[in-house]
Amino acid sequence: MPTVFRKDEFRFYFFSREETRRHIHVSSPNGEAKIWIEPEVSVAKVVNLSQQEVNKIVSLVNENLEIINEHWNSHFNQN
């Protein structure tokens, strides 16, 4: 589970053996989420997070999309 980055209480990471559609997992002390990266940033799954936390996560994913994609390409050997 390589960590891509951390911001505030959130950890953004990948699972190494999962589906091929680009996405990122996010965990915090309160819960977790799965966010699709393609075809656009959208929420796939949320467990025990408030709407405010989800909104912040989506915002952070959008702000760090380039970093996320670079890590995805590196980790999964894609260009």
XYZ file of C-alpha atoms in Angstrom:
79
model
C 0.000 0.000 0.000
C 2.272 2.795 -1.148
C 1.444 6.171 0.351
C 1.202 8.907 -2.267
C 0.934 11.805 0.185
C -0.484 12.900 3.530
C -2.389 16.068 4.231
C -3.812 16.981 7.626
C -5.400 13.802 9.001
C -5.709 12.149 5.569
C -3.459 9.492 4.041
C -3.739 9.003 0.265
C -2.552 5.634 -1.041
C -2.901 2.825 -3.586
C -3.468 -0.876 -3.184
C -0.973 -2.764 -5.311
C -3.308 -5.427 -6.658
C -6.666 -3.999 -7.458
C -8.694 -2.898 -10.457
C -7.009 -1.054 -13.304
C -9.286 2.016 -13.369
C -7.344 4.894 -11.793
C -8.380 5.653 -8.252
C -6.937 6.491 -4.863
C -7.816 5.370 -1.365
C -7.955 7.796 1.528
C -7.967 7.006 5.220
C -8.328 9.132 8.325
C -8.997 8.399 11.981
C -12.721 8.745 11.231
C -13.081 6.520 8.179
C -12.048 5.969 4.601
C -12.942 6.693 1.006
C -12.174 5.519 -2.494
C -11.987 8.227 -5.154
C -12.078 7.608 -8.894
C -9.483 9.576 -10.848
C -10.820 8.736 -14.291
C -12.683 9.556 -16.361
C -13.078 12.374 -13.819
C -12.603 12.804 -10.091
C -15.632 11.326 -8.337
C -16.481 9.472 -5.148
C -16.594 5.684 -5.448
C -17.085 4.716 -1.795
C -17.240 6.359 1.627
C -17.175 4.729 5.061
C -17.807 6.774 8.234
C -16.804 10.184 6.852
C -18.869 13.370 7.006
C -19.839 15.230 3.857
C -17.423 17.977 4.909
C -14.568 15.454 5.071
C -15.535 13.991 1.692
C -15.618 17.471 0.154
C -12.136 18.178 1.544
C -10.826 14.864 0.198
C -12.209 15.543 -3.284
C -10.673 19.012 -3.197
C -7.290 17.600 -2.138
C -7.437 14.976 -4.900
C -8.137 17.692 -7.480
C -5.310 19.858 -6.125
C -2.858 16.939 -6.230
C -4.037 15.177 -9.371
C -0.706 15.549 -11.148
C 1.182 14.012 -8.205
C -1.357 11.184 -7.941
C -1.064 10.387 -11.656
C 2.747 10.473 -11.514
C 2.738 8.020 -8.599
C 0.156 5.814 -10.339
C 2.283 5.661 -13.501
C 5.419 4.933 -11.525
C 3.844 2.316 -9.281
C 1.955 0.515 -12.033
C 4.649 1.092 -14.703
C 2.386 3.022 -17.049
C 3.080 6.083 -19.149
